mmCIF file of C-alpha atoms and ligand atoms in Angstrom:
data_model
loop_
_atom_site.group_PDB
_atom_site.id
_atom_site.type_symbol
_atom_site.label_atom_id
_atom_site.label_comp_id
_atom_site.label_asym_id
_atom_site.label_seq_id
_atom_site.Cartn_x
_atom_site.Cartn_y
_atom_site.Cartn_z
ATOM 1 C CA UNK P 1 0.000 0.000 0.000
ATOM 2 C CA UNK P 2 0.969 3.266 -1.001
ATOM 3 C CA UNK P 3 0.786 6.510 0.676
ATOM 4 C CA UNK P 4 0.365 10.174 -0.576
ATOM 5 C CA UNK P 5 0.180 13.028 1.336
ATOM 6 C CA UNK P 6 -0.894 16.269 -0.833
ATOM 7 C CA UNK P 7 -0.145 19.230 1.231
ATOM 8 C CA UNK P 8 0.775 23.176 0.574
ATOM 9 C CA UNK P 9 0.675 25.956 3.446
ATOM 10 C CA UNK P 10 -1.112 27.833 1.108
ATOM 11 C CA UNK P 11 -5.002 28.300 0.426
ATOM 12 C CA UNK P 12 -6.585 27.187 -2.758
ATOM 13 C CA UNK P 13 -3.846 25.798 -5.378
ATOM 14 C CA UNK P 14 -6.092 22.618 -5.744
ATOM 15 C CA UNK P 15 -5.101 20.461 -3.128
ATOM 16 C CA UNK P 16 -8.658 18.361 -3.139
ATOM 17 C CA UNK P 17 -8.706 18.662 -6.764
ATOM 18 C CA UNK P 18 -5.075 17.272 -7.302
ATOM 19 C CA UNK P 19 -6.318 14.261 -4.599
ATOM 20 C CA UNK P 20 -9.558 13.486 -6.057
ATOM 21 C CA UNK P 21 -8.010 13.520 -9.589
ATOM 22 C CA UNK P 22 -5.206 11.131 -8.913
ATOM 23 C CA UNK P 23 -7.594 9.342 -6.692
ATOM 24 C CA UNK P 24 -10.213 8.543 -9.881
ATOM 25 C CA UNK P 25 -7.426 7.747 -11.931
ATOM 26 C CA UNK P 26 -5.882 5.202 -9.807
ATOM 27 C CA UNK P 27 -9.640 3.670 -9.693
ATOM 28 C CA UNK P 28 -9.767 3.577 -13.154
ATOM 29 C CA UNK P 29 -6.771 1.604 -13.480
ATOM 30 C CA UNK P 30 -8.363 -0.507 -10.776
ATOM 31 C CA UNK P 31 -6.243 0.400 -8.177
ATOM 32 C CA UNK P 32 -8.282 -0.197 -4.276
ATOM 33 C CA UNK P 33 -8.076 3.951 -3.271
ATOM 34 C CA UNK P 34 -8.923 5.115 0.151
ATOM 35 C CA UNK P 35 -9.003 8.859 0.046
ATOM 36 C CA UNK P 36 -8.267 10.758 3.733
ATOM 37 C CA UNK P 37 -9.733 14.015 4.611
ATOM 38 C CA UNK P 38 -7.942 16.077 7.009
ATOM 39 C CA UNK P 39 -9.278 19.502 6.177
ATOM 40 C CA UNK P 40 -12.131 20.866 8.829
ATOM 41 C CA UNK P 41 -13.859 22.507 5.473
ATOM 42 C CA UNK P 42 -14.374 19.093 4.565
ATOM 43 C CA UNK P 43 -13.825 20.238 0.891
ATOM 44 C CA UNK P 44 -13.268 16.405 -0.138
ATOM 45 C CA UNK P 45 -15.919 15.173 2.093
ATOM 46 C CA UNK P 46 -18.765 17.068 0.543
ATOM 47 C CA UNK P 47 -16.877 16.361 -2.693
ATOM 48 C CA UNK P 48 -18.262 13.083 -1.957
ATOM 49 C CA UNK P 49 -21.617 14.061 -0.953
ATOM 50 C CA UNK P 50 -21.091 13.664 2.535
ATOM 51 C CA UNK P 51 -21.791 16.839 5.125
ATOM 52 C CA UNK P 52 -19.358 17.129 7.216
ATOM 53 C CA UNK P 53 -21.337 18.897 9.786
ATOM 54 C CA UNK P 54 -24.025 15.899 10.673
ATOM 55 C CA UNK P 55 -21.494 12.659 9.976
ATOM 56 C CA UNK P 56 -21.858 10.883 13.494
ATOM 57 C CA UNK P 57 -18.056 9.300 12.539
ATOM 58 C CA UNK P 58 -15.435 10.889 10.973
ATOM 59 C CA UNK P 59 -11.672 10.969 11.015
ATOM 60 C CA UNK P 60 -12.345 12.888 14.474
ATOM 61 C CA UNK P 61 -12.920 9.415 15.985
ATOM 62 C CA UNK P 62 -9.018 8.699 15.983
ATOM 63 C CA UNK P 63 -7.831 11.079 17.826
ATOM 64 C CA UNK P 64 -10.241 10.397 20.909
ATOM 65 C CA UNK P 65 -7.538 9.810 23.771
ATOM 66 C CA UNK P 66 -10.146 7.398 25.626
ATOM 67 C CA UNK P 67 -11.103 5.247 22.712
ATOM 68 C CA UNK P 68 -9.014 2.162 21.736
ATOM 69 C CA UNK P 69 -7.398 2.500 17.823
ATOM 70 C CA UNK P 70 -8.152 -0.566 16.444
ATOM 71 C CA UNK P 71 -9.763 -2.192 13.327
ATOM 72 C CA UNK P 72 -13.304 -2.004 14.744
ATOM 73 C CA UNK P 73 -12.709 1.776 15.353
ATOM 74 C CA UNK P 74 -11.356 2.070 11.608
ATOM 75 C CA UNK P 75 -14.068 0.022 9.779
ATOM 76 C CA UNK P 76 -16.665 2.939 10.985
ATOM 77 C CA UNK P 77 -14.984 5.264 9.041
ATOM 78 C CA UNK P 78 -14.318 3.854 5.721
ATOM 79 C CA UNK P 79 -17.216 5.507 3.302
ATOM 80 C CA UNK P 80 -18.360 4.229 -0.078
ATOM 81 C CA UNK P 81 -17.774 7.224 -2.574
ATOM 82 C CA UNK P 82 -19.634 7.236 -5.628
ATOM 83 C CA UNK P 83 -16.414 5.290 -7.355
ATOM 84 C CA UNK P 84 -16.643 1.667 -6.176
ATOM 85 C CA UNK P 85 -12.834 1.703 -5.991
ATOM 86 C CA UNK P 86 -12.918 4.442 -3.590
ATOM 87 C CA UNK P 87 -13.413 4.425 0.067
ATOM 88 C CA UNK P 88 -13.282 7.674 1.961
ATOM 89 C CA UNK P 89 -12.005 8.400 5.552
ATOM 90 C CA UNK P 90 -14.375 12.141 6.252
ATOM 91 C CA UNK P 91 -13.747 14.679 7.781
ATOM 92 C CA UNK P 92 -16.139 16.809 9.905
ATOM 93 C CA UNK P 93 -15.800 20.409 11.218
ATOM 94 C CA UNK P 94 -15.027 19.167 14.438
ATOM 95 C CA UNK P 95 -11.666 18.521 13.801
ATOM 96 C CA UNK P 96 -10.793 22.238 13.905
ATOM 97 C CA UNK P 97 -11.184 21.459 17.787
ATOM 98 C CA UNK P 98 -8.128 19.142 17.578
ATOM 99 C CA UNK P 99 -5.336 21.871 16.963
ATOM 100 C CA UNK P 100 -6.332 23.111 20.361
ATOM 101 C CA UNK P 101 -6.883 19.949 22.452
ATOM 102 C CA UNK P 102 -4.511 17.557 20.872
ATOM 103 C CA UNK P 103 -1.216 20.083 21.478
ATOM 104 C CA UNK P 104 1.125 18.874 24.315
ATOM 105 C CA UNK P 105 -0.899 15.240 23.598
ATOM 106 C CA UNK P 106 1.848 12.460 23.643
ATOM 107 C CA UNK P 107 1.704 10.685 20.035
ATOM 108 C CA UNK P 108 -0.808 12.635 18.553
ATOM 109 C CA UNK P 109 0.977 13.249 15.614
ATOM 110 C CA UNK P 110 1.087 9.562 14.550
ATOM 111 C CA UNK P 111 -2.940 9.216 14.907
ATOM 112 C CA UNK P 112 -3.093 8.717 10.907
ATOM 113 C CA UNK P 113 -0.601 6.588 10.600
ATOM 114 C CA UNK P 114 -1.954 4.208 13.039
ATOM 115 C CA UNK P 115 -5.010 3.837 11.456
ATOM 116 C CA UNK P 116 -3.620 3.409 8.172
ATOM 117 C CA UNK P 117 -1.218 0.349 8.877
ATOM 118 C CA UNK P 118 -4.886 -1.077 10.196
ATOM 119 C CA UNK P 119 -6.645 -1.190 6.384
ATOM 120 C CA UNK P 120 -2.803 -1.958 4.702
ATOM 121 C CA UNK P 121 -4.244 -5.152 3.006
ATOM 122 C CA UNK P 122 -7.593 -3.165 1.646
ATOM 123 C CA UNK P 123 -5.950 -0.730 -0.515
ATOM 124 C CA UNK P 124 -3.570 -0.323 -3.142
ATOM 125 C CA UNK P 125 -3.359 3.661 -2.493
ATOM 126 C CA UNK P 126 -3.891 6.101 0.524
ATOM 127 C CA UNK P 127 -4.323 9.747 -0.773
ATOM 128 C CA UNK P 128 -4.211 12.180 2.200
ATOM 129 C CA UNK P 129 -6.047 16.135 1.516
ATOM 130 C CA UNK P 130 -4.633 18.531 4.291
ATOM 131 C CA UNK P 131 -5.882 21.673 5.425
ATOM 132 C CA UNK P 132 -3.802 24.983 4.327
ATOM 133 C CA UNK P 133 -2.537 25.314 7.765
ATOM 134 C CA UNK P 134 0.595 23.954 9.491
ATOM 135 C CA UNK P 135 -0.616 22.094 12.824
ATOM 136 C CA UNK P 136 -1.154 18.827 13.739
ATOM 137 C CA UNK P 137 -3.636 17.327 11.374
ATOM 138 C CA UNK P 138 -0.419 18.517 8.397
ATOM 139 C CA UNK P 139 1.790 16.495 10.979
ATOM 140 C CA UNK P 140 -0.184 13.682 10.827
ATOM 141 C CA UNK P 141 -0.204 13.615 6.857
ATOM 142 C CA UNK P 142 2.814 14.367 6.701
ATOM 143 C CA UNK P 143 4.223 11.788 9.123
ATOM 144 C CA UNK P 144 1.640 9.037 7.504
ATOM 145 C CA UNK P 145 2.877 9.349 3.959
ATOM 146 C CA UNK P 146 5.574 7.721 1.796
ATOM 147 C CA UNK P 147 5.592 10.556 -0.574
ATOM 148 C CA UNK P 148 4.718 14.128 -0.541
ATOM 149 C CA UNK P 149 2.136 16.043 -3.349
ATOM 150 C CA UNK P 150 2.668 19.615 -3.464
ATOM 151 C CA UNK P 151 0.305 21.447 -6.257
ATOM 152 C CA UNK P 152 0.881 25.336 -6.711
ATOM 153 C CA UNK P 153 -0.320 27.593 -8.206
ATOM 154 C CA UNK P 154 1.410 28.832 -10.985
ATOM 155 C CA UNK P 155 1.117 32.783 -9.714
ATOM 156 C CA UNK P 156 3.437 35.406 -8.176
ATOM 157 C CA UNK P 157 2.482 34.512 -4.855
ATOM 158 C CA UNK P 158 2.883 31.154 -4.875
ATOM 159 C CA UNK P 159 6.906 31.094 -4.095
ATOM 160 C CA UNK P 160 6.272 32.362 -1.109
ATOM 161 C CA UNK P 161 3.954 29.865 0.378
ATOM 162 C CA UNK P 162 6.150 27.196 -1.069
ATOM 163 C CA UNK P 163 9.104 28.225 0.958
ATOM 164 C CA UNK P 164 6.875 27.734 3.939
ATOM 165 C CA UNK P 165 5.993 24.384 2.649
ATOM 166 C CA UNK P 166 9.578 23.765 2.398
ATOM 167 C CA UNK P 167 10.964 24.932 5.714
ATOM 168 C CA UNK P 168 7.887 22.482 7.281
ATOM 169 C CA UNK P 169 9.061 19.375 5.200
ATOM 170 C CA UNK P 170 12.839 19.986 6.249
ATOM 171 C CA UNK P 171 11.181 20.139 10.361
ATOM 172 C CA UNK P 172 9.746 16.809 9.559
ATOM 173 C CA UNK P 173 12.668 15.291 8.171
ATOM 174 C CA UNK P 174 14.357 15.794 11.674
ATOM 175 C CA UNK P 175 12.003 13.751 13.282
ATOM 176 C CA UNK P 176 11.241 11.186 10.411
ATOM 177 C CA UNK P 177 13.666 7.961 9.776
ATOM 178 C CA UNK P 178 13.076 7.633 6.213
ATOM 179 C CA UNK P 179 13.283 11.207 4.342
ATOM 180 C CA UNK P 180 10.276 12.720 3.325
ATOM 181 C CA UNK P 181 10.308 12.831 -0.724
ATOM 182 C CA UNK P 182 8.192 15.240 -2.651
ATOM 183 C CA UNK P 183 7.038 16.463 -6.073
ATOM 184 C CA UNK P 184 5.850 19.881 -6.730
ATOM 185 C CA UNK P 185 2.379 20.046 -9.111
ATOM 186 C CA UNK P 186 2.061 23.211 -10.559
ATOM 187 C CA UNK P 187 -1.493 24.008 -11.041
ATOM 188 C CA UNK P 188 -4.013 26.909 -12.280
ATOM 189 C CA UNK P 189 -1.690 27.000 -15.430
ATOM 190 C CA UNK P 190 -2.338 29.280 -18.133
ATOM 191 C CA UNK P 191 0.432 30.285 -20.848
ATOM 192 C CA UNK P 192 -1.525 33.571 -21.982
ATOM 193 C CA UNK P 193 -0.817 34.916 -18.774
ATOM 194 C CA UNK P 194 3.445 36.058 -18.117
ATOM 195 C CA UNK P 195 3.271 36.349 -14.335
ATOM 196 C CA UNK P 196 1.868 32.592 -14.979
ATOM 197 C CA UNK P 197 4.737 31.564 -17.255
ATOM 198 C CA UNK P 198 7.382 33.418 -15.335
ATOM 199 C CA UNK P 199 6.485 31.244 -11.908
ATOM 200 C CA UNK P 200 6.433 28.404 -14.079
ATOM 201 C CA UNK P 201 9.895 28.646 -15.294
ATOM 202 C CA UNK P 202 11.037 29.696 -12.169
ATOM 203 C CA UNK P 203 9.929 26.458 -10.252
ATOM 204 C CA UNK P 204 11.908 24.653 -13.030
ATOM 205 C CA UNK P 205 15.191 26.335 -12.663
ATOM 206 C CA UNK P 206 14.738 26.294 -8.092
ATOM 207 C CA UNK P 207 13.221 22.790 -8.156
ATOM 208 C CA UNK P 208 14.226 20.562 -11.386
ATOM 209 C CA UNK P 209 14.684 17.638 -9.705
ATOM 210 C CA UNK P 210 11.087 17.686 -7.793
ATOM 211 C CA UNK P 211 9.137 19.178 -10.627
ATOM 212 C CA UNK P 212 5.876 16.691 -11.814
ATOM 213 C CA UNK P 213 6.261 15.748 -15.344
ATOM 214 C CA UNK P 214 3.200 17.752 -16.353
ATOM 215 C CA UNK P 215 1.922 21.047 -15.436
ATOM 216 C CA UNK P 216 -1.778 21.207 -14.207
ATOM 217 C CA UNK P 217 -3.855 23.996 -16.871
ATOM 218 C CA UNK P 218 -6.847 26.500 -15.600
ATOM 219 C CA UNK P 219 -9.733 23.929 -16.444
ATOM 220 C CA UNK P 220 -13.554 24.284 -15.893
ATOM 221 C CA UNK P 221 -14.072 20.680 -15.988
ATOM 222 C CA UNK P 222 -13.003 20.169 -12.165
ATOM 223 C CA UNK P 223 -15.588 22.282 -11.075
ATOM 224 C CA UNK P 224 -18.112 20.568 -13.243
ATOM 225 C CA UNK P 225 -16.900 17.446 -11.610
ATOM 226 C CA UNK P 226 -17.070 18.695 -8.371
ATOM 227 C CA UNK P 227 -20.562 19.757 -8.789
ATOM 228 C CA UNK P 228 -21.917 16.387 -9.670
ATOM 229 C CA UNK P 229 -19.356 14.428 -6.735
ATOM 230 C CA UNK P 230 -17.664 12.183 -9.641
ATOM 231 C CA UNK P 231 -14.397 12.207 -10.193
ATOM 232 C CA UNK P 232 -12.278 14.128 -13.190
ATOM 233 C CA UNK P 233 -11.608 11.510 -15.668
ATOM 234 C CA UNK P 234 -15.179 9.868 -14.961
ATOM 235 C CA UNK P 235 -16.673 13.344 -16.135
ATOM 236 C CA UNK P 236 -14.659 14.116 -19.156
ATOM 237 C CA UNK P 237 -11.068 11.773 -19.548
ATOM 238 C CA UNK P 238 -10.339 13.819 -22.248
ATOM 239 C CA UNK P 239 -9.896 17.211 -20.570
ATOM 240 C CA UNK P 240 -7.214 18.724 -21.043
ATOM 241 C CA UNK P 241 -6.801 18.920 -16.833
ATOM 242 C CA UNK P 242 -7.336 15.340 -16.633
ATOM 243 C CA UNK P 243 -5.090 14.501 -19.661
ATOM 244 C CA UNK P 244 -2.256 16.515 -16.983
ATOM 245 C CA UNK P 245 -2.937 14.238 -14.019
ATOM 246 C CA UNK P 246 -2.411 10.966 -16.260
ATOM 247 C CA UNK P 247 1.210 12.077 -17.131
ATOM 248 C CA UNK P 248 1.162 13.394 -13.322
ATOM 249 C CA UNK P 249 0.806 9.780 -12.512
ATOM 250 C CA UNK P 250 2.429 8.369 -14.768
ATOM 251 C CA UNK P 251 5.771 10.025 -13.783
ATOM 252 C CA UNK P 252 4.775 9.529 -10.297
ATOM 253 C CA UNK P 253 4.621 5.871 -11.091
ATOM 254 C CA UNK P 254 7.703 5.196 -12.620
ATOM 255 C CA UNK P 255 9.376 7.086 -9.408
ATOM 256 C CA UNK P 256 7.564 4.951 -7.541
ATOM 257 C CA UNK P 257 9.549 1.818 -9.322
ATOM 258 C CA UNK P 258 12.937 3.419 -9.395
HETATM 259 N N1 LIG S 301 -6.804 23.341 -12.659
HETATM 260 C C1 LIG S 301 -7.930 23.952 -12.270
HETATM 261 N N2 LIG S 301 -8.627 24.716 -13.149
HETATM 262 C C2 LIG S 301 -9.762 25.342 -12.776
HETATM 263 N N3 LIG S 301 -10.303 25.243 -11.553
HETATM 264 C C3 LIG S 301 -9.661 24.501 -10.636
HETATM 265 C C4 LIG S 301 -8.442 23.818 -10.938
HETATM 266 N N4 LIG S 301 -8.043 23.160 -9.825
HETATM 267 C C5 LIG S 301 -8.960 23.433 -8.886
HETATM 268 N N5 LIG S 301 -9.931 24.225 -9.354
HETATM 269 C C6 LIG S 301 -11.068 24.797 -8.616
HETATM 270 O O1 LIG S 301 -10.545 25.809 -7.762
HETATM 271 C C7 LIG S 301 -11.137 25.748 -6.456
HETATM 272 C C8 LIG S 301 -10.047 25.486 -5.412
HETATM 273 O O2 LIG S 301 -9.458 24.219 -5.678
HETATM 274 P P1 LIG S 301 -9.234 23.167 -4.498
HETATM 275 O O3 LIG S 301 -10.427 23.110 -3.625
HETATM 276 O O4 LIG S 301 -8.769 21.919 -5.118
HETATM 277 O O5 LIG S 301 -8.039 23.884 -3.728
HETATM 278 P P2 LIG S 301 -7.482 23.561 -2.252
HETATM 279 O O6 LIG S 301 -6.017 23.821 -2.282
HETATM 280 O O7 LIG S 301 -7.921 22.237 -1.823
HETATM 281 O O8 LIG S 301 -8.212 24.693 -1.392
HETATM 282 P P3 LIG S 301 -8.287 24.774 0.231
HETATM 283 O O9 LIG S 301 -6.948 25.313 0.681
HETATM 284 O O10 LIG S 301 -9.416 25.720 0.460
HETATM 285 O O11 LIG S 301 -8.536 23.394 0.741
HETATM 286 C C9 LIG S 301 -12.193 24.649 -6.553
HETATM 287 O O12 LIG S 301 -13.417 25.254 -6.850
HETATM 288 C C10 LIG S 301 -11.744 23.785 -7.719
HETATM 289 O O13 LIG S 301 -12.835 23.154 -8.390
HETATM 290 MG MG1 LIG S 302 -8.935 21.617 -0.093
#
């Protein structure tokens, strides 16, 4: 079982996008996909047609000091999707709670990870959406993952949350015993706009060697998706956003096998 984290300090570059797309193409290819949610918006969770304000379980559940992580815990919060190949793990507002309450909490950081080694023989892949914020739901991701997605936006701004998202993965390779890998995604692409191509080159000459082998264009299609809680490449495969995320996985693949 594989594990992806996708994770950026920085609001909007199309994390849950970049996680549901991958997600639906790794079902395609009949891959078993359990997608996380870690974000108290729930963005991937309603996604899914699931409101994260009424679940009764959610991935709130594991971080309950009194109750007992085990498999009988887990199998309440595994959630068909509308993809039979994907289960979901939601998320419910309550989890904004957690940054509070679980700070100073022994082992809290290691919650996901936990679970996860639980359900290793169900899936294939483990795709984990974090919230925009450093704390300890991103630790958790972070620390549960094999491999790190970061998408960003291809805009002037976007350097600057990356460096953030940089200094955080370097903190958790301190504490981690295998070294946190990532890829950079660059989304929102559009080659009319300079400030657009300009960031776009510039990732390529800071970060070669991390750089996705496909750059992510401005495509309506997702939110079309989104709207009717299917994946990407079940609403159109031949979008030109979706048509990124297959070269996105394939060169995420054949990393995978070096
Ligand atoms: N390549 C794209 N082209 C056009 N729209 C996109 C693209 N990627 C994502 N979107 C849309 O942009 C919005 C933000 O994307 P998304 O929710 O994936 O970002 P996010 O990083 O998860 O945001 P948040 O930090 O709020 O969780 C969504 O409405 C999504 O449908
Ligand atoms: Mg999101």
């Amino acid at each position: 079982m594989q594990v992806w984290a996708v994770a950026n300090q920085k609001g909007g570059v199309g994390k849950t996008t970049t996680t549901v797309a991958l997600a639906g193409l790794l079902a395609d290819a009949g891959q078993r996909v359990l997608v996380v949610d870690l974000d108290p918006h729930g963005s991937m969770t309603s996604y899914f047609r699931y409101d994260p304000d009424e679940l009764e379980h959610s991935v709130y559940d594991l971080f309950q000091p009194d109750s007992e992580l085990d498999m009988k815990m887990v199998e309440l919060l595994l959630m068909p999707t509308s993809n039979p190949q994907i289960d979901i793990i939601p998320a419910t507002t309550s989890i904004a709670t957690l940054e509070r309450k679980a700070v100073g909490q022994e082992g809290m950081g290691l919650q996901i990870a936990k679970a996860l080694r639980l359900v290793k023989d169900r899936y294939d892949y483990v795709v984990i959406d974090s919230p925009p914020v450093l704390g300890v739901l991103m630790i958790n991701a972070l620390a549960a993952c094999g491999h790190l997605l970061v998408p960003v936006q291809t805009e002037f701004l976007a350097l600057k949350g990356l460096e953030r998202m940089l200094r955080t993965i370097k903190m958790i390779n301190r504490a981690r015993k295998r070294q946190l890998t990532y890829t950079l995604i660059p989304t929102f692409y559009d080659r009319t706009i300079p400030a657009s191509v300009n960031c776009l080159r510039e990732l390529h000459q800071r970060f070669a060697e991390n750089m996705s082998t496909a750059v992510v264009p401005v495509d309506s299609k997702f939110i079309t998706a989104s709207a009717q809680g299917i994946t990407p490449s079940e609403m159109d495969l031949s979008s030109p956003g979706v048509q990124a995320y297959i070269r996105i996985l394939r060169g995420l693949a054949e990393r995978g096998r070096r």
